[in-house]
PDB file of C-alpha atoms in Angstrom:
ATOM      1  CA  UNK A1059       2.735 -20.329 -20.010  1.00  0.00           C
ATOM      2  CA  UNK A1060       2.555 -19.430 -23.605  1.00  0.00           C
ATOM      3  CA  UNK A1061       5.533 -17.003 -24.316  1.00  0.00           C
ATOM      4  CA  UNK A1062       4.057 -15.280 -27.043  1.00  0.00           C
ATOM      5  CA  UNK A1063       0.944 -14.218 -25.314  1.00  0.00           C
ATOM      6  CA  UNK A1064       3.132 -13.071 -21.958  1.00  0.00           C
ATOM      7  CA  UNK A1065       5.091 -10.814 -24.352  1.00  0.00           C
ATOM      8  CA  UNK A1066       1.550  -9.442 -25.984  1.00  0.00           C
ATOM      9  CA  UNK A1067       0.407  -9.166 -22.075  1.00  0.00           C
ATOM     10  CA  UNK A1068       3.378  -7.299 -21.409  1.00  0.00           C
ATOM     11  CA  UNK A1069       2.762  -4.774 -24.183  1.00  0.00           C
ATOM     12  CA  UNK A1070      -0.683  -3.883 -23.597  1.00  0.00           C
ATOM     13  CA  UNK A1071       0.238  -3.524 -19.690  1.00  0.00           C
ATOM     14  CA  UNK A1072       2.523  -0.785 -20.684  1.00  0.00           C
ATOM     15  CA  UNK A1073      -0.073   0.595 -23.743  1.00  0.00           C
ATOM     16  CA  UNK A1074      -2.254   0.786 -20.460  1.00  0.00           C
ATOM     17  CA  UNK A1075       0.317   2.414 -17.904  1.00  0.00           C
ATOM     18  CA  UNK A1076       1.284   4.666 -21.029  1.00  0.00           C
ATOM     19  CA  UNK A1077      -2.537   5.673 -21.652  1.00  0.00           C
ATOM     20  CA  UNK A1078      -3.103   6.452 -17.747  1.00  0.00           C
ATOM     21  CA  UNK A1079      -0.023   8.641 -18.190  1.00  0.00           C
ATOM     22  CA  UNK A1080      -1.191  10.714 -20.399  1.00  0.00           C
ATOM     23  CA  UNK A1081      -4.668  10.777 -18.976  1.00  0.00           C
ATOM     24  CA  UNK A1082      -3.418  11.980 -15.965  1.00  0.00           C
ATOM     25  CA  UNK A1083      -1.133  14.325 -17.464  1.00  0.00           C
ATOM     26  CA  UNK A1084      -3.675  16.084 -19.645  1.00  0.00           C
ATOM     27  CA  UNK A1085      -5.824  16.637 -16.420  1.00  0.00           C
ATOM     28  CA  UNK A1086      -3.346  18.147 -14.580  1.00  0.00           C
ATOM     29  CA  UNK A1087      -2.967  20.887 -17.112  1.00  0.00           C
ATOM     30  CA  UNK A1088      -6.361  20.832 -17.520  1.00  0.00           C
ATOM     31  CA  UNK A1089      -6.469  21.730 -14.222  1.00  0.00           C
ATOM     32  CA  UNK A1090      -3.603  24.227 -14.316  1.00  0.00           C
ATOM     33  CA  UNK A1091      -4.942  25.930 -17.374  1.00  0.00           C
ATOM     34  CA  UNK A1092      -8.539  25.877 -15.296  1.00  0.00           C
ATOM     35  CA  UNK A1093      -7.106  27.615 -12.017  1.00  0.00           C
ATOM     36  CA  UNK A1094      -4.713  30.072 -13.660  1.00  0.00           C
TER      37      UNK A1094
END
C-alpha cells in the first residue's frame, strides 16, 4: 500500500465526515428555526 495515497484517503475521509457534520448540523437548525 502506497503511503502517500493512504494519507490523501485519510484526509478526504475526514473532508467527508466533516461535510456530513455540517450537513447535518445545518438541518437540525433548519429544523429548529422551522418548528419554533
Amino acid at each position: 500500500m502506497d503511503k502517500n495515497l493512504a494519507r490523501k484517503n485519510n484526509r478526504a475521509g475526514l473532508l467527508i465526515t466533516a461535510v456530513g457534520f455540517v450537513m447535518f448540523g445545518l438541518s437540525f437548525v433548519a429544523a429548529a428555526l422551522y418548528v419554533s
